Amino acid sequence: MKNAEQQMQFLFALRSKGVTDARVLDAMEKTDRGYFVKGLFEDRTYEDMPLPIACGQTISQPSVVGLMTQALKVTPRDKVLEVGTGSGYQAAILSRLARRVYTVDRFARLVRAATSIFRKLDLTNVTAITADGSYGLPEQAPFDRILVTAAAEDPPGPLLAQLRIGGIMVLPVGQDQAVQSLISVTRLEKGYEYTELRPVRFVPLLEGLGKE
Ligand code: SAH
């Protein structure tokens, strides 16, 4: 659990990097990152940096989580899909802003760990599922919002197709290890509108399920 000073520094870091939306800041203040960071790096939990988690993956930097969540413009009526559960931190924040959240990861082990934290925190509107998220989650589509937290070269077609008209998807695109861009895609009546937001670096969106 964070102490008052850590809390203040955490919120200060978010604000100074451009996370200004009051609902997003509130959701992040209520979601203690300490539940999602385990082991060696625990003492860095409240610093604004990405940290390693199980299965060779990372929990994103809090300010990036904040900026992505802000760009997603989630409303309390929204059904949201997150691709890349990882630690579950981003999904927990989304669950405080949306009506319903589905989050998928290719590693069953990460999905199990995240599910048990959601239960502990009594977040009942978020469900984690083991699946290859490049195909989306057809049985729950369409979605009002889609957030992808692993980088693909281009926005995956099935995700574009599962976005409701008027819906927004935020995702990093670009080659693995090269410079990636965070983009926002809005589905219009006809076609899609793309906006480039900022350079980012994410782990790659991989095909198939993981071994753990
Ligand atoms: N949002 C996470 C961080 C995500 S790290 C958090 O808040 O902690 C990126 C995650 O995307 C990893 O856990 C990785 O396993 C997952 N991933 C990569 N390719 C995927 C795919 N095709 N389908 C589902 N998950 C994928």
mmCIF file of N, CA, C and O and ligand atoms in Angstrom, residues 36 53-55 57-60 65 82-91 103-107 110 131-135 149-150 202-208, ligand 1:
data_model
loop_
_atom_site.group_PDB
_atom_site.id
_atom_site.type_symbol
_atom_site.label_atom_id
_atom_site.label_comp_id
_atom_site.label_asym_id
_atom_site.label_seq_id
_atom_site.Cartn_x
_atom_site.Cartn_y
_atom_site.Cartn_z
ATOM 1 N N PHE A 36 -0.474 -5.210 -8.326
ATOM 2 C CA PHE A 36 -0.159 -5.762 -9.643
ATOM 3 C C PHE A 36 1.337 -5.962 -9.887
ATOM 4 O O PHE A 36 1.723 -6.534 -10.888
ATOM 5 N N ILE A 53 6.894 -8.137 -15.362
ATOM 6 C CA ILE A 53 5.946 -9.030 -14.675
ATOM 7 C C ILE A 53 6.230 -10.456 -15.171
ATOM 8 O O ILE A 53 7.194 -10.666 -15.902
ATOM 9 N N ALA A 54 5.391 -11.407 -14.810
ATOM 10 C CA ALA A 54 5.608 -12.806 -15.216
ATOM 11 C C ALA A 54 5.545 -12.948 -16.743
ATOM 12 O O ALA A 54 5.082 -12.052 -17.444
ATOM 13 N N CYS A 55 5.994 -14.095 -17.235
ATOM 14 C CA CYS A 55 5.918 -14.468 -18.652
ATOM 15 C C CYS A 55 6.702 -13.518 -19.567
ATOM 16 O O CYS A 55 6.398 -13.394 -20.760
ATOM 17 N N GLN A 57 6.735 -10.336 -19.666
ATOM 18 C CA GLN A 57 5.945 -9.186 -20.109
ATOM 19 C C GLN A 57 6.199 -7.988 -19.190
ATOM 20 O O GLN A 57 7.003 -8.087 -18.264
ATOM 21 N N THR A 58 5.526 -6.872 -19.441
ATOM 22 C CA THR A 58 5.717 -5.697 -18.582
ATOM 23 C C THR A 58 4.387 -5.061 -18.217
ATOM 24 O O THR A 58 3.430 -5.129 -18.977
ATOM 25 N N ILE A 59 4.388 -4.471 -17.029
ATOM 26 C CA ILE A 59 3.269 -3.605 -16.647
ATOM 27 C C ILE A 59 3.665 -2.218 -17.149
ATOM 28 O O ILE A 59 4.802 -1.783 -16.951
ATOM 29 N N SER A 60 2.747 -1.544 -17.836
ATOM 30 C CA SER A 60 3.101 -0.278 -18.481
ATOM 31 C C SER A 60 3.397 0.811 -17.465
ATOM 32 O O SER A 60 3.035 0.719 -16.293
ATOM 33 N N VAL A 65 -0.306 4.576 -19.120
ATOM 34 C CA VAL A 65 -1.636 4.020 -18.830
ATOM 35 C C VAL A 65 -2.654 5.164 -18.764
ATOM 36 O O VAL A 65 -3.734 5.105 -19.357
ATOM 37 N N GLU A 82 -10.029 -4.855 -23.753
ATOM 38 C CA GLU A 82 -8.598 -4.605 -23.694
ATOM 39 C C GLU A 82 -7.872 -5.824 -24.249
ATOM 40 O O GLU A 82 -8.163 -6.954 -23.833
ATOM 41 N N VAL A 83 -6.924 -5.617 -25.135
ATOM 42 C CA VAL A 83 -6.081 -6.714 -25.620
ATOM 43 C C VAL A 83 -4.725 -6.575 -24.937
ATOM 44 O O VAL A 83 -4.055 -5.545 -25.093
ATOM 45 N N GLY A 84 -4.337 -7.594 -24.167
ATOM 46 C CA GLY A 84 -3.076 -7.548 -23.423
ATOM 47 C C GLY A 84 -3.313 -7.260 -21.945
ATOM 48 O O GLY A 84 -2.978 -6.194 -21.430
ATOM 49 N N THR A 85 -3.876 -8.254 -21.244
ATOM 50 C CA THR A 85 -4.184 -8.113 -19.805
ATOM 51 C C THR A 85 -2.925 -7.827 -18.998
ATOM 52 O O THR A 85 -2.943 -6.983 -18.092
ATOM 53 N N GLY A 86 -1.846 -8.534 -19.315
ATOM 54 C CA GLY A 86 -0.607 -8.393 -18.541
ATOM 55 C C GLY A 86 -0.887 -8.587 -17.063
ATOM 56 O O GLY A 86 -1.422 -9.617 -16.643
ATOM 57 N N SER A 87 -0.576 -7.574 -16.254
ATOM 58 C CA SER A 87 -0.788 -7.653 -14.808
ATOM 59 C C SER A 87 -2.262 -7.475 -14.422
ATOM 60 O O SER A 87 -2.657 -7.828 -13.321
ATOM 61 N N GLY A 88 -3.045 -6.853 -15.316
ATOM 62 C CA GLY A 88 -4.440 -6.542 -14.992
ATOM 63 C C GLY A 88 -4.633 -5.101 -14.525
ATOM 64 O O GLY A 88 -5.762 -4.647 -14.304
ATOM 65 N N TYR A 89 -3.534 -4.361 -14.403
ATOM 66 C CA TYR A 89 -3.611 -2.984 -13.863
ATOM 67 C C TYR A 89 -4.481 -2.074 -14.737
ATOM 68 O O TYR A 89 -5.402 -1.408 -14.245
ATOM 69 N N GLN A 90 -4.197 -2.077 -16.044
ATOM 70 C CA GLN A 90 -4.967 -1.225 -16.953
ATOM 71 C C GLN A 90 -6.451 -1.613 -16.953
ATOM 72 O O GLN A 90 -7.328 -0.744 -16.944
ATOM 73 N N ALA A 91 -6.728 -2.911 -16.946
ATOM 74 C CA ALA A 91 -8.120 -3.376 -16.971
ATOM 75 C C ALA A 91 -8.853 -2.948 -15.700
ATOM 76 O O ALA A 91 -10.030 -2.583 -15.737
ATOM 77 N N THR A 103 -10.986 -8.367 -20.932
ATOM 78 C CA THR A 103 -9.566 -8.222 -21.218
ATOM 79 C C THR A 103 -9.018 -9.591 -21.588
ATOM 80 O O THR A 103 -9.359 -10.594 -20.956
ATOM 81 N N VAL A 104 -8.207 -9.660 -22.641
ATOM 82 C CA VAL A 104 -7.689 -10.954 -23.085
ATOM 83 C C VAL A 104 -6.164 -10.920 -23.122
ATOM 84 O O VAL A 104 -5.553 -9.888 -23.415
ATOM 85 N N ASP A 105 -5.578 -12.069 -22.789
ATOM 86 C CA ASP A 105 -4.123 -12.217 -22.910
ATOM 87 C C ASP A 105 -3.826 -13.605 -23.445
ATOM 88 O O ASP A 105 -4.598 -14.542 -23.242
ATOM 89 N N ARG A 106 -2.691 -13.741 -24.148
ATOM 90 C CA ARG A 106 -2.328 -15.054 -24.705
ATOM 91 C C ARG A 106 -1.700 -15.962 -23.652
ATOM 92 O O ARG A 106 -1.486 -17.136 -23.899
ATOM 93 N N PHE A 107 -1.393 -15.427 -22.460
ATOM 94 C CA PHE A 107 -0.853 -16.259 -21.385
ATOM 95 C C PHE A 107 -1.928 -16.566 -20.329
ATOM 96 O O PHE A 107 -2.387 -15.648 -19.626
ATOM 97 N N LEU A 110 -1.126 -15.274 -16.763
ATOM 98 C CA LEU A 110 -1.395 -13.859 -16.465
ATOM 99 C C LEU A 110 -2.894 -13.640 -16.250
ATOM 100 O O LEU A 110 -3.296 -12.873 -15.371
ATOM 101 N N ALA A 131 -6.958 -15.751 -24.686
ATOM 102 C CA ALA A 131 -7.265 -15.795 -26.121
ATOM 103 C C ALA A 131 -6.221 -14.990 -26.883
ATOM 104 O O ALA A 131 -5.538 -14.150 -26.303
ATOM 105 N N ASP A 132 -6.119 -15.269 -28.181
ATOM 106 C CA ASP A 132 -5.302 -14.444 -29.053
ATOM 107 C C ASP A 132 -6.127 -13.218 -29.424
ATOM 108 O O ASP A 132 -7.056 -13.296 -30.222
ATOM 109 N N GLY A 133 -5.767 -12.104 -28.828
ATOM 110 C CA GLY A 133 -6.544 -10.879 -28.975
ATOM 111 C C GLY A 133 -6.464 -10.242 -30.348
ATOM 112 O O GLY A 133 -7.207 -9.308 -30.626
ATOM 113 N N SER A 134 -5.578 -10.727 -31.223
ATOM 114 C CA SER A 134 -5.579 -10.137 -32.574
ATOM 115 C C SER A 134 -6.887 -10.427 -33.286
ATOM 116 O O SER A 134 -7.211 -9.775 -34.272
ATOM 117 N N TYR A 135 -7.612 -11.446 -32.797
ATOM 118 C CA TYR A 135 -8.923 -11.758 -33.379
ATOM 119 C C TYR A 135 -10.055 -11.106 -32.609
ATOM 120 O O TYR A 135 -11.224 -11.362 -32.868
ATOM 121 N N THR A 149 -2.725 -3.074 -25.734
ATOM 122 C CA THR A 149 -1.523 -2.688 -24.978
ATOM 123 C C THR A 149 -0.306 -3.498 -25.407
ATOM 124 O O THR A 149 0.607 -3.733 -24.635
ATOM 125 N N ALA A 150 -0.311 -3.952 -26.668
ATOM 126 C CA ALA A 150 0.855 -4.594 -27.280
ATOM 127 C C ALA A 150 0.874 -4.085 -28.720
ATOM 128 O O ALA A 150 -0.185 -3.805 -29.297
ATOM 129 N N PHE A 202 6.035 -0.522 -26.761
ATOM 130 C CA PHE A 202 5.305 -1.624 -26.135
ATOM 131 C C PHE A 202 5.890 -2.961 -26.565
ATOM 132 O O PHE A 202 6.564 -3.048 -27.601
ATOM 133 N N VAL A 203 5.606 -4.016 -25.802
ATOM 134 C CA VAL A 203 5.978 -5.364 -26.236
ATOM 135 C C VAL A 203 5.117 -5.708 -27.456
ATOM 136 O O VAL A 203 4.057 -5.124 -27.656
ATOM 137 N N PRO A 204 5.596 -6.643 -28.306
ATOM 138 C CA PRO A 204 4.850 -6.926 -29.547
ATOM 139 C C PRO A 204 3.570 -7.729 -29.319
ATOM 140 O O PRO A 204 3.475 -8.512 -28.377
ATOM 141 N N LEU A 205 2.601 -7.498 -30.185
ATOM 142 C CA LEU A 205 1.401 -8.318 -30.251
ATOM 143 C C LEU A 205 1.812 -9.585 -30.999
ATOM 144 O O LEU A 205 2.227 -9.512 -32.158
ATOM 145 N N LEU A 206 1.739 -10.740 -30.322
ATOM 146 C CA LEU A 206 2.208 -11.991 -30.923
ATOM 147 C C LEU A 206 1.040 -12.881 -31.295
ATOM 148 O O LEU A 206 -0.054 -12.751 -30.740
ATOM 149 N N GLU A 207 1.308 -13.806 -32.212
ATOM 150 C CA GLU A 207 0.235 -14.720 -32.630
ATOM 151 C C GLU A 207 0.131 -15.929 -31.730
ATOM 152 O O GLU A 207 1.130 -16.378 -31.175
ATOM 153 N N GLY A 208 -1.062 -16.474 -31.613
ATOM 154 C CA GLY A 208 -1.277 -17.733 -30.883
ATOM 155 C C GLY A 208 -1.208 -17.562 -29.391
ATOM 156 O O GLY A 208 -0.968 -16.465 -28.882
HETATM 157 N N1 SAH B 1 -2.018 -3.844 -19.983
HETATM 158 C C1 SAH B 1 -1.014 -4.572 -19.225
HETATM 159 C C2 SAH B 1 0.367 -4.549 -19.846
HETATM 160 C C3 SAH B 1 0.377 -5.289 -21.113
HETATM 161 S S1 SAH B 1 1.906 -5.979 -21.627
HETATM 162 C C4 SAH B 1 -0.959 -4.114 -17.787
HETATM 163 O O1 SAH B 1 -1.735 -3.219 -17.405
HETATM 164 O O2 SAH B 1 -0.189 -4.678 -17.015
HETATM 165 C C5 SAH B 1 1.287 -6.666 -23.120
HETATM 166 C C6 SAH B 1 0.504 -7.941 -22.960
HETATM 167 O O3 SAH B 1 -0.014 -8.267 -24.231
HETATM 168 C C7 SAH B 1 1.359 -9.123 -22.507
HETATM 169 O O4 SAH B 1 0.841 -9.660 -21.335
HETATM 170 C C8 SAH B 1 1.243 -10.099 -23.673
HETATM 171 O O5 SAH B 1 1.165 -11.464 -23.272
HETATM 172 C C9 SAH B 1 -0.063 -9.665 -24.327
HETATM 173 N N2 SAH B 1 -0.210 -10.052 -25.726
HETATM 174 C C10 SAH B 1 0.705 -10.002 -26.735
HETATM 175 N N3 SAH B 1 0.149 -10.471 -27.877
HETATM 176 C C11 SAH B 1 -1.133 -10.817 -27.591
HETATM 177 C C12 SAH B 1 -2.210 -11.360 -28.340
HETATM 178 N N4 SAH B 1 -2.105 -11.652 -29.641
HETATM 179 N N5 SAH B 1 -3.383 -11.592 -27.712
HETATM 180 C C13 SAH B 1 -3.532 -11.310 -26.394
HETATM 181 N N6 SAH B 1 -2.546 -10.796 -25.625
HETATM 182 C C14 SAH B 1 -1.356 -10.548 -26.212
#
